[in-house]
């Protein structure tokens, strides 16, 4: 019996590391309520707050950045309104309000508000009543496009233009909106997009190829700057091909990645993004991922997509939502399981960031800098600053036939290609918008040919 | 595309008004736990704590004023007992206790308590044990009447007489009890009864007539004092008739209103209340509305009542409970939706009180004054102070045939009638109780005739 | 009507005793999280953390002493590993990890940990990465025996030997494990075992005999010391027999009691325990009761056991789990209802401890002393201190034919027998282990015969 009760040997440090249980989240990057530094920073941007197919003829209650709101479509001109949830009179919820042309009316005593929150009518009051002038309801402007409603929740005087991106209106591109909620802080969901190495493990080597087998190869990552923000090149050799995958990032949380199911077995020039994605805080411990999935001929040579799954609460690629049995999530975990299981608010002091976490570290530094800059009274930087037109972005897949170069270290070759392709993309910005795509494709072909 | 992304114009003040998210409830009027000023004030009154049809041969666990309690009927004399939930010995819950003649016994070690919480038996203790004298269980006296159990939870020495009201025992009146819970603070539920204007909007103009069409007319409201507390007259002209609806209020939360489905198309003299109603705090964010619905011949000429719906968790008029789908609540909100959606505890600093909120403002002032008076060490005022018999109340509907008076402003006429009818009701107090009703009816008829 | 509204008379002290609602639990004995004095004390012992039949080929998430952990069986040698839940790299939960020979691998970026938490692999990192040496995962050693997994969660350097008990491996004894959770603090569950008087009331007199009728008799209780800790003798006269039931206790929460369904109608010598039981804190307000039920010929003469009910979430005797309708729990409450209904954390300042609570008071004193001693820097006392072999314990039922003694007070007789039998058990410790049982049985027979 004594052998049975012999304790295992080893350097067990559970007790030594019990500090993990008292460490706390980083408030500067994770608290987003009204008045918080990060909350104020996020409020300087247009954020997608809802899918418009969820807005019926009834008020639609939502929560964004810790604020309870009601979104509605007034039946006059069909415009969307977004106001604070509680009536400015006696605080009854406007989710029970009556939508009318030009605004919304509280059902308790009939106060009617315009789309901008102005009190239009107070029907029970005597004619001399001045309360209409004194009171107002908090409201935010809304822009609607391809199934998404975007709001600006910052100070009215600092409202930036909507940053229109080249990928929002391309010929031959069908864009389908999706919105999925996660019970965790926004930052860990956003960081997932700055972490190209989890694709190797979580999506490929861990259990099975959730996307394509080629993701198993360790990529070479280089970071670059652009007018819209930052991007990185994600380069892999696949036999005689070099696959350059570009990932865009625009502050505070917009990202675009390459195609979801590419097959790097032939040349491809300036293939574009599979996803345009915002990570929007609901509150400190809930987040909505709002996306447009792009569907174009050639993006999915193996036919692995299913458009019918893209919508409210689900999308067409694995692991983005909780609607899988716990055992399936354990046996084949996805992105959702990764970021949600980091906890309601991930605790950075428990982490051991390493070489592969350069992107995560970089985005935290950038955020921290911008948040502090705003808190210090500086204006917020926008991609539209000193820029008028549609913003050119780069995300997508380019595949060039460039075999192994005899006598050269392939790492050095891939690095050289990373910067050369990034340079071609940036040169494209200087072209007239109607010539840009052709210019980039031609330049990529010329560059590819230069290696033969 | 640029038109699409143009932000709407208007004076959007959502960000300016983000202070609404950090404002907090008013503790003086909304905190009711043990030791709080409002809690101590409410504990000076007899409050209905349960419907007796919920009390079986088992202990019945309830929560009142933030205290966990057990209500039970001892089988000896059939009396109700009400004690603190946890046994005074080792804190096992008495919801698992054994009810016996004269008291309740804890099932853990058999301690038995009398109805007043005295320890009667400690069967496992040796005969010499003195613990019976040292220990006692918190208990409150209970009065039972027509299906309701009332308790007094204040200091024993300050226990007032039960304030018996004239409407509690009228010939030809069938009284049915009801108890419905709401997940919000007591005050916002109570204030609803001090707000005659929501009847115009929420119950009539907002969506449909939840009661009768005549409520759509804006009423003239006047406040008056009475022995039992306060009342207001709620006067409307309906063609050749003047409809005087009287609403009683007795501190801290008792109200009586007129009939639920009156038809003001003929004279009616001293019709009585449709509802006697208490709003009892369960805790700071839960409330029970306890009522007797009165059913008398003539109160419901159109046959809109349904006695079978009056009971635990429901009643016979619309919008008092949550048992409606969310969409139905959105399309046709009722009182429950109004007060619950103000939030767990309504935030007064967010409100914009106006002319029509005079009743709400008045009852808050009255409560604040009485709460502070008690906190300052003064005795609490009771309607039974210096008054011996059954308390006369006034609530109900009187309808007088008084056509428009040529050459006189009708507002002035209605105001004159408000005070004249209130005066007749008050004069009735001076009559012997058995003559009172006849006196009032005769005086009303004489007054009506004086206008011809 | 006035009689109806007359308040009941009595000394109602509910308001006087409202202090019960603001009293708070005793942190010294009830807080068990990392770094708390009681938590540190409990971490010095081997505690059963799970039933091994719950551990499949997937990681098994558990919570012990306020720590979130993952238990898994690595498929190489079949050993159990127990680590902190969150990966030391980016905090993804290891409940989604991949179990491999020798350890567990996080599915996010593939870090692999050994059973002791050492980082074995970081596959996405470049070869020069030093992060493996810097980082480690908290892990605890595990011992597995007869369906239970035991862990030591204290400082590695202070790890005691596993205290092996004589009852863990007896011939003819079938041991079945069980684990049942309760939503309350560990202390109130543990104290239940130190309270022999609740057996009289809760289990016998309150409603019905949940075990056997003989428990209705009030026992004589005497406390004694032993190598393994404390034990008490629980002595009752049953006609011509004296029934000596022995109850063991080993710090911090291990207890053994007698048979569950004994019939004291004939002599029995050194019958052994029906249950070996640990009360393990999940967190401050949740507890798991982990037991082995012992099944031997002769322990259950009436055939009241049902082995098939013993397992995860249930056992073969009444009232240990919540899976009974609320009304059944009210009509026939069990141990679970007693300890859970004391509240999430029982409030000692509300109690009135008395003569029958000597055991409860004693175990609290002992715990407080040991907790303070550790906090003062002293080493923790273990039953294995200065003791090498298998620990002899005493729990079980001995029944001796000793009729009433003419001319002697039976209380004095029972007390004398309590100490005499305890003495025989203690003398047994001095025998070689293989002779011990025979020695005790012979000594008991001789002692019984001495009374004839």
mmCIF file with all atom_site columns, C-alpha atoms in Angstrom, chain B residues 165-323:
data_model
loop_
_atom_site.group_PDB
_atom_site.id
_atom_site.type_symbol
_atom_site.label_atom_id
_atom_site.label_alt_id
_atom_site.label_comp_id
_atom_site.label_asym_id
_atom_site.label_entity_id
_atom_site.label_seq_id
_atom_site.pdbx_PDB_ins_code
_atom_site.Cartn_x
_atom_site.Cartn_y
_atom_site.Cartn_z
_atom_site.occupancy
_atom_site.B_iso_or_equiv
_atom_site.pdbx_formal_charge
_atom_site.auth_seq_id
_atom_site.auth_comp_id
_atom_site.auth_asym_id
_atom_site.auth_atom_id
_atom_site.pdbx_PDB_model_num
ATOM 1   C CA . UNK B 1 165 ? -60.906 51.716 6.958   1.00 0.00 ? 165 UNK B CA 1
ATOM 2   C CA . UNK B 1 166 ? -64.589 52.095 6.052   1.00 0.00 ? 166 UNK B CA 1
ATOM 3   C CA . UNK B 1 167 ? -64.064 50.262 2.754   1.00 0.00 ? 167 UNK B CA 1
ATOM 4   C CA . UNK B 1 168 ? -62.909 47.084 4.500   1.00 0.00 ? 168 UNK B CA 1
ATOM 5   C CA . UNK B 1 169 ? -66.405 45.893 5.335   1.00 0.00 ? 169 UNK B CA 1
ATOM 6   C CA . UNK B 1 170 ? -69.152 47.340 3.220   1.00 0.00 ? 170 UNK B CA 1
ATOM 7   C CA . UNK B 1 171 ? -72.402 45.609 2.456   1.00 0.00 ? 171 UNK B CA 1
ATOM 8   C CA . UNK B 1 172 ? -72.590 44.329 -1.076  1.00 0.00 ? 172 UNK B CA 1
ATOM 9   C CA . UNK B 1 173 ? -68.845 44.537 -1.591  1.00 0.00 ? 173 UNK B CA 1
ATOM 10  C CA . UNK B 1 174 ? -66.925 41.398 -2.436  1.00 0.00 ? 174 UNK B CA 1
ATOM 11  C CA . UNK B 1 175 ? -63.216 41.872 -1.718  1.00 0.00 ? 175 UNK B CA 1
ATOM 12  C CA . UNK B 1 176 ? -60.662 39.667 -3.421  1.00 0.00 ? 176 UNK B CA 1
ATOM 13  C CA . UNK B 1 177 ? -56.985 39.782 -2.466  1.00 0.00 ? 177 UNK B CA 1
ATOM 14  C CA . UNK B 1 178 ? -54.088 39.839 -4.894  1.00 0.00 ? 178 UNK B CA 1
ATOM 15  C CA . UNK B 1 179 ? -50.297 40.007 -4.535  1.00 0.00 ? 179 UNK B CA 1
ATOM 16  C CA . UNK B 1 180 ? -47.920 40.692 -7.433  1.00 0.00 ? 180 UNK B CA 1
ATOM 17  C CA . UNK B 1 181 ? -44.168 41.172 -7.245  1.00 0.00 ? 181 UNK B CA 1
ATOM 18  C CA . UNK B 1 182 ? -42.088 43.640 -9.257  1.00 0.00 ? 182 UNK B CA 1
ATOM 19  C CA . UNK B 1 183 ? -38.274 43.645 -9.551  1.00 0.00 ? 183 UNK B CA 1
ATOM 20  C CA . UNK B 1 184 ? -37.791 47.295 -8.633  1.00 0.00 ? 184 UNK B CA 1
ATOM 21  C CA . UNK B 1 185 ? -37.838 49.700 -5.727  1.00 0.00 ? 185 UNK B CA 1
ATOM 22  C CA . UNK B 1 186 ? -41.102 50.317 -3.862  1.00 0.00 ? 186 UNK B CA 1
ATOM 23  C CA . UNK B 1 187 ? -41.128 54.075 -4.434  1.00 0.00 ? 187 UNK B CA 1
ATOM 24  C CA . UNK B 1 188 ? -41.565 54.039 -8.191  1.00 0.00 ? 188 UNK B CA 1
ATOM 25  C CA . UNK B 1 189 ? -44.472 51.597 -7.838  1.00 0.00 ? 189 UNK B CA 1
ATOM 26  C CA . UNK B 1 190 ? -46.106 53.747 -5.205  1.00 0.00 ? 190 UNK B CA 1
ATOM 27  C CA . UNK B 1 191 ? -45.596 57.000 -7.102  1.00 0.00 ? 191 UNK B CA 1
ATOM 28  C CA . UNK B 1 192 ? -47.500 55.565 -10.052 1.00 0.00 ? 192 UNK B CA 1
ATOM 29  C CA . UNK B 1 193 ? -50.635 55.965 -7.911  1.00 0.00 ? 193 UNK B CA 1
ATOM 30  C CA . UNK B 1 194 ? -49.858 59.631 -7.274  1.00 0.00 ? 194 UNK B CA 1
ATOM 31  C CA . UNK B 1 195 ? -49.582 60.330 -10.974 1.00 0.00 ? 195 UNK B CA 1
ATOM 32  C CA . UNK B 1 196 ? -53.051 60.820 -12.525 1.00 0.00 ? 196 UNK B CA 1
ATOM 33  C CA . UNK B 1 197 ? -51.604 61.881 -15.873 1.00 0.00 ? 197 UNK B CA 1
ATOM 34  C CA . UNK B 1 198 ? -50.056 58.550 -16.809 1.00 0.00 ? 198 UNK B CA 1
ATOM 35  C CA . UNK B 1 199 ? -53.628 57.268 -17.021 1.00 0.00 ? 199 UNK B CA 1
ATOM 36  C CA . UNK B 1 200 ? -54.223 59.674 -19.875 1.00 0.00 ? 200 UNK B CA 1
ATOM 37  C CA . UNK B 1 201 ? -51.176 58.553 -21.766 1.00 0.00 ? 201 UNK B CA 1
ATOM 38  C CA . UNK B 1 202 ? -50.009 55.064 -20.847 1.00 0.00 ? 202 UNK B CA 1
ATOM 39  C CA . UNK B 1 203 ? -53.491 53.652 -20.306 1.00 0.00 ? 203 UNK B CA 1
ATOM 40  C CA . UNK B 1 204 ? -55.369 55.465 -23.052 1.00 0.00 ? 204 UNK B CA 1
ATOM 41  C CA . UNK B 1 205 ? -53.602 57.546 -25.699 1.00 0.00 ? 205 UNK B CA 1
ATOM 42  C CA . UNK B 1 206 ? -50.344 55.595 -26.031 1.00 0.00 ? 206 UNK B CA 1
ATOM 43  C CA . UNK B 1 207 ? -51.731 52.524 -27.752 1.00 0.00 ? 207 UNK B CA 1
ATOM 44  C CA . UNK B 1 208 ? -55.352 51.758 -26.872 1.00 0.00 ? 208 UNK B CA 1
ATOM 45  C CA . UNK B 1 209 ? -57.820 52.219 -24.048 1.00 0.00 ? 209 UNK B CA 1
ATOM 46  C CA . UNK B 1 210 ? -56.638 49.720 -21.470 1.00 0.00 ? 210 UNK B CA 1
ATOM 47  C CA . UNK B 1 211 ? -59.508 50.869 -19.241 1.00 0.00 ? 211 UNK B CA 1
ATOM 48  C CA . UNK B 1 212 ? -62.077 53.299 -20.698 1.00 0.00 ? 212 UNK B CA 1
ATOM 49  C CA . UNK B 1 213 ? -61.944 55.926 -23.439 1.00 0.00 ? 213 UNK B CA 1
ATOM 50  C CA . UNK B 1 214 ? -62.981 58.716 -21.089 1.00 0.00 ? 214 UNK B CA 1
ATOM 51  C CA . UNK B 1 215 ? -59.534 58.630 -19.456 1.00 0.00 ? 215 UNK B CA 1
ATOM 52  C CA . UNK B 1 216 ? -58.146 60.294 -22.604 1.00 0.00 ? 216 UNK B CA 1
ATOM 53  C CA . UNK B 1 217 ? -59.412 63.685 -21.407 1.00 0.00 ? 217 UNK B CA 1
ATOM 54  C CA . UNK B 1 218 ? -56.851 65.700 -19.404 1.00 0.00 ? 218 UNK B CA 1
ATOM 55  C CA . UNK B 1 219 ? -58.140 65.939 -15.800 1.00 0.00 ? 219 UNK B CA 1
ATOM 56  C CA . UNK B 1 220 ? -58.116 68.838 -13.325 1.00 0.00 ? 220 UNK B CA 1
ATOM 57  C CA . UNK B 1 221 ? -56.278 67.715 -10.185 1.00 0.00 ? 221 UNK B CA 1
ATOM 58  C CA . UNK B 1 222 ? -56.668 69.266 -6.718  1.00 0.00 ? 222 UNK B CA 1
ATOM 59  C CA . UNK B 1 223 ? -55.094 67.981 -3.505  1.00 0.00 ? 223 UNK B CA 1
ATOM 60  C CA . UNK B 1 224 ? -56.892 67.915 -0.145  1.00 0.00 ? 224 UNK B CA 1
ATOM 61  C CA . UNK B 1 225 ? -56.249 66.717 3.404   1.00 0.00 ? 225 UNK B CA 1
ATOM 62  C CA . UNK B 1 226 ? -58.204 64.191 5.432   1.00 0.00 ? 226 UNK B CA 1
ATOM 63  C CA . UNK B 1 227 ? -58.048 62.338 8.743   1.00 0.00 ? 227 UNK B CA 1
ATOM 64  C CA . UNK B 1 228 ? -56.610 59.246 7.037   1.00 0.00 ? 228 UNK B CA 1
ATOM 65  C CA . UNK B 1 229 ? -54.055 61.256 5.059   1.00 0.00 ? 229 UNK B CA 1
ATOM 66  C CA . UNK B 1 230 ? -54.332 62.969 1.691   1.00 0.00 ? 230 UNK B CA 1
ATOM 67  C CA . UNK B 1 231 ? -56.695 62.704 -1.213  1.00 0.00 ? 231 UNK B CA 1
ATOM 68  C CA . UNK B 1 232 ? -56.979 64.297 -4.593  1.00 0.00 ? 232 UNK B CA 1
ATOM 69  C CA . UNK B 1 233 ? -59.913 65.068 -6.797  1.00 0.00 ? 233 UNK B CA 1
ATOM 70  C CA . UNK B 1 234 ? -59.554 64.208 -10.429 1.00 0.00 ? 234 UNK B CA 1
ATOM 71  C CA . UNK B 1 235 ? -62.234 66.083 -12.350 1.00 0.00 ? 235 UNK B CA 1
ATOM 72  C CA . UNK B 1 236 ? -63.207 65.832 -16.000 1.00 0.00 ? 236 UNK B CA 1
ATOM 73  C CA . UNK B 1 237 ? -66.121 67.172 -18.009 1.00 0.00 ? 237 UNK B CA 1
ATOM 74  C CA . UNK B 1 238 ? -67.873 64.476 -20.077 1.00 0.00 ? 238 UNK B CA 1
ATOM 75  C CA . UNK B 1 239 ? -70.581 66.235 -22.090 1.00 0.00 ? 239 UNK B CA 1
ATOM 76  C CA . UNK B 1 240 ? -73.271 67.372 -19.637 1.00 0.00 ? 240 UNK B CA 1
ATOM 77  C CA . UNK B 1 241 ? -71.612 65.548 -16.754 1.00 0.00 ? 241 UNK B CA 1
ATOM 78  C CA . UNK B 1 242 ? -68.832 66.396 -14.370 1.00 0.00 ? 242 UNK B CA 1
ATOM 79  C CA . UNK B 1 243 ? -66.976 63.289 -13.287 1.00 0.00 ? 243 UNK B CA 1
ATOM 80  C CA . UNK B 1 244 ? -65.266 63.630 -9.903  1.00 0.00 ? 244 UNK B CA 1
ATOM 81  C CA . UNK B 1 245 ? -62.861 60.779 -9.261  1.00 0.00 ? 245 UNK B CA 1
ATOM 82  C CA . UNK B 1 246 ? -61.334 60.701 -5.783  1.00 0.00 ? 246 UNK B CA 1
ATOM 83  C CA . UNK B 1 247 ? -58.025 59.072 -4.913  1.00 0.00 ? 247 UNK B CA 1
ATOM 84  C CA . UNK B 1 248 ? -57.026 58.355 -1.284  1.00 0.00 ? 248 UNK B CA 1
ATOM 85  C CA . UNK B 1 249 ? -53.523 58.103 0.120   1.00 0.00 ? 249 UNK B CA 1
ATOM 86  C CA . UNK B 1 250 ? -52.493 57.012 3.598   1.00 0.00 ? 250 UNK B CA 1
ATOM 87  C CA . UNK B 1 251 ? -48.855 56.906 4.663   1.00 0.00 ? 251 UNK B CA 1
ATOM 88  C CA . UNK B 1 252 ? -46.591 55.247 3.877   1.00 0.00 ? 252 UNK B CA 1
ATOM 89  C CA . UNK B 1 253 ? -47.959 53.519 0.764   1.00 0.00 ? 253 UNK B CA 1
ATOM 90  C CA . UNK B 1 254 ? -51.680 52.825 0.968   1.00 0.00 ? 254 UNK B CA 1
ATOM 91  C CA . UNK B 1 255 ? -53.851 54.139 -1.833  1.00 0.00 ? 255 UNK B CA 1
ATOM 92  C CA . UNK B 1 256 ? -57.404 53.719 -3.047  1.00 0.00 ? 256 UNK B CA 1
ATOM 93  C CA . UNK B 1 257 ? -58.584 54.716 -6.500  1.00 0.00 ? 257 UNK B CA 1
ATOM 94  C CA . UNK B 1 258 ? -61.937 54.896 -8.221  1.00 0.00 ? 258 UNK B CA 1
ATOM 95  C CA . UNK B 1 259 ? -63.673 52.149 -10.137 1.00 0.00 ? 259 UNK B CA 1
ATOM 96  C CA . UNK B 1 260 ? -61.628 50.488 -12.887 1.00 0.00 ? 260 UNK B CA 1
ATOM 97  C CA . UNK B 1 261 ? -64.243 50.537 -15.620 1.00 0.00 ? 261 UNK B CA 1
ATOM 98  C CA . UNK B 1 262 ? -66.711 53.367 -14.836 1.00 0.00 ? 262 UNK B CA 1
ATOM 99  C CA . UNK B 1 263 ? -68.940 54.846 -17.540 1.00 0.00 ? 263 UNK B CA 1
ATOM 100 C CA . UNK B 1 264 ? -69.524 58.541 -16.855 1.00 0.00 ? 264 UNK B CA 1
ATOM 101 C CA . UNK B 1 265 ? -72.844 58.825 -18.705 1.00 0.00 ? 265 UNK B CA 1
ATOM 102 C CA . UNK B 1 266 ? -75.284 59.267 -15.830 1.00 0.00 ? 266 UNK B CA 1
ATOM 103 C CA . UNK B 1 267 ? -75.283 60.671 -12.339 1.00 0.00 ? 267 UNK B CA 1
ATOM 104 C CA . UNK B 1 268 ? -73.617 58.630 -9.626  1.00 0.00 ? 268 UNK B CA 1
ATOM 105 C CA . UNK B 1 269 ? -73.300 59.633 -5.994  1.00 0.00 ? 269 UNK B CA 1
ATOM 106 C CA . UNK B 1 270 ? -70.385 58.494 -3.830  1.00 0.00 ? 270 UNK B CA 1
ATOM 107 C CA . UNK B 1 271 ? -69.414 55.409 -5.863  1.00 0.00 ? 271 UNK B CA 1
ATOM 108 C CA . UNK B 1 272 ? -66.550 53.766 -4.028  1.00 0.00 ? 272 UNK B CA 1
ATOM 109 C CA . UNK B 1 273 ? -63.033 52.575 -4.763  1.00 0.00 ? 273 UNK B CA 1
ATOM 110 C CA . UNK B 1 274 ? -62.132 49.743 -7.108  1.00 0.00 ? 274 UNK B CA 1
ATOM 111 C CA . UNK B 1 275 ? -58.890 48.962 -5.331  1.00 0.00 ? 275 UNK B CA 1
ATOM 112 C CA . UNK B 1 276 ? -57.347 49.208 -1.877  1.00 0.00 ? 276 UNK B CA 1
ATOM 113 C CA . UNK B 1 277 ? -53.611 48.888 -2.415  1.00 0.00 ? 277 UNK B CA 1
ATOM 114 C CA . UNK B 1 278 ? -50.382 48.662 -0.444  1.00 0.00 ? 278 UNK B CA 1
ATOM 115 C CA . UNK B 1 279 ? -46.929 48.843 -1.972  1.00 0.00 ? 279 UNK B CA 1
ATOM 116 C CA . UNK B 1 280 ? -44.660 46.823 0.294   1.00 0.00 ? 280 UNK B CA 1
ATOM 117 C CA . UNK B 1 281 ? -40.884 46.662 -0.087  1.00 0.00 ? 281 UNK B CA 1
ATOM 118 C CA . UNK B 1 282 ? -39.455 43.148 -0.322  1.00 0.00 ? 282 UNK B CA 1
ATOM 119 C CA . UNK B 1 283 ? -35.990 44.614 -0.416  1.00 0.00 ? 283 UNK B CA 1
ATOM 120 C CA . UNK B 1 284 ? -34.384 47.650 -2.026  1.00 0.00 ? 284 UNK B CA 1
ATOM 121 C CA . UNK B 1 285 ? -34.985 46.323 -5.535  1.00 0.00 ? 285 UNK B CA 1
ATOM 122 C CA . UNK B 1 286 ? -38.087 44.149 -5.172  1.00 0.00 ? 286 UNK B CA 1
ATOM 123 C CA . UNK B 1 287 ? -41.613 45.141 -4.247  1.00 0.00 ? 287 UNK B CA 1
ATOM 124 C CA . UNK B 1 288 ? -44.949 43.481 -3.722  1.00 0.00 ? 288 UNK B CA 1
ATOM 125 C CA . UNK B 1 289 ? -48.197 45.185 -4.656  1.00 0.00 ? 289 UNK B CA 1
ATOM 126 C CA . UNK B 1 290 ? -50.871 43.860 -2.324  1.00 0.00 ? 290 UNK B CA 1
ATOM 127 C CA . UNK B 1 291 ? -54.465 44.722 -3.040  1.00 0.00 ? 291 UNK B CA 1
ATOM 128 C CA . UNK B 1 292 ? -58.077 44.035 -2.409  1.00 0.00 ? 292 UNK B CA 1
ATOM 129 C CA . UNK B 1 293 ? -60.138 44.404 -5.536  1.00 0.00 ? 293 UNK B CA 1
ATOM 130 C CA . UNK B 1 294 ? -63.679 45.512 -4.682  1.00 0.00 ? 294 UNK B CA 1
ATOM 131 C CA . UNK B 1 295 ? -66.570 44.078 -6.628  1.00 0.00 ? 295 UNK B CA 1
ATOM 132 C CA . UNK B 1 296 ? -69.942 45.806 -6.230  1.00 0.00 ? 296 UNK B CA 1
ATOM 133 C CA . UNK B 1 297 ? -73.032 46.070 -8.375  1.00 0.00 ? 297 UNK B CA 1
ATOM 134 C CA . UNK B 1 298 ? -72.790 49.142 -10.553 1.00 0.00 ? 298 UNK B CA 1
ATOM 135 C CA . UNK B 1 299 ? -69.018 49.512 -10.542 1.00 0.00 ? 299 UNK B CA 1
ATOM 136 C CA . UNK B 1 300 ? -68.575 47.821 -13.879 1.00 0.00 ? 300 UNK B CA 1
ATOM 137 C CA . UNK B 1 301 ? -71.556 48.662 -16.127 1.00 0.00 ? 301 UNK B CA 1
ATOM 138 C CA . UNK B 1 302 ? -69.847 47.212 -19.227 1.00 0.00 ? 302 UNK B CA 1
ATOM 139 C CA . UNK B 1 303 ? -68.873 43.904 -17.621 1.00 0.00 ? 303 UNK B CA 1
ATOM 140 C CA . UNK B 1 304 ? -65.120 44.229 -18.145 1.00 0.00 ? 304 UNK B CA 1
ATOM 141 C CA . UNK B 1 305 ? -64.003 42.580 -14.916 1.00 0.00 ? 305 UNK B CA 1
ATOM 142 C CA . UNK B 1 306 ? -63.018 38.954 -14.439 1.00 0.00 ? 306 UNK B CA 1
ATOM 143 C CA . UNK B 1 307 ? -62.876 37.938 -10.782 1.00 0.00 ? 307 UNK B CA 1
ATOM 144 C CA . UNK B 1 308 ? -61.216 34.629 -11.586 1.00 0.00 ? 308 UNK B CA 1
ATOM 145 C CA . UNK B 1 309 ? -57.986 36.405 -12.472 1.00 0.00 ? 309 UNK B CA 1
ATOM 146 C CA . UNK B 1 310 ? -57.587 38.091 -9.088  1.00 0.00 ? 310 UNK B CA 1
ATOM 147 C CA . UNK B 1 311 ? -55.156 36.193 -6.893  1.00 0.00 ? 311 UNK B CA 1
ATOM 148 C CA . UNK B 1 312 ? -51.541 35.394 -6.239  1.00 0.00 ? 312 UNK B CA 1
ATOM 149 C CA . UNK B 1 313 ? -49.436 36.785 -9.071  1.00 0.00 ? 313 UNK B CA 1
ATOM 150 C CA . UNK B 1 314 ? -52.230 38.229 -11.182 1.00 0.00 ? 314 UNK B CA 1
ATOM 151 C CA . UNK B 1 315 ? -55.239 40.507 -11.237 1.00 0.00 ? 315 UNK B CA 1
ATOM 152 C CA . UNK B 1 316 ? -58.141 41.382 -13.535 1.00 0.00 ? 316 UNK B CA 1
ATOM 153 C CA . UNK B 1 317 ? -56.802 44.547 -15.144 1.00 0.00 ? 317 UNK B CA 1
ATOM 154 C CA . UNK B 1 318 ? -54.093 44.930 -17.760 1.00 0.00 ? 318 UNK B CA 1
ATOM 155 C CA . UNK B 1 319 ? -50.389 45.384 -17.351 1.00 0.00 ? 319 UNK B CA 1
ATOM 156 C CA . UNK B 1 320 ? -49.786 44.596 -13.683 1.00 0.00 ? 320 UNK B CA 1
ATOM 157 C CA . UNK B 1 321 ? -47.519 41.559 -14.053 1.00 0.00 ? 321 UNK B CA 1
ATOM 158 C CA . UNK B 1 322 ? -44.650 40.258 -16.213 1.00 0.00 ? 322 UNK B CA 1
ATOM 159 C CA . UNK B 1 323 ? -46.508 37.299 -17.671 1.00 0.00 ? 323 UNK B CA 1
#
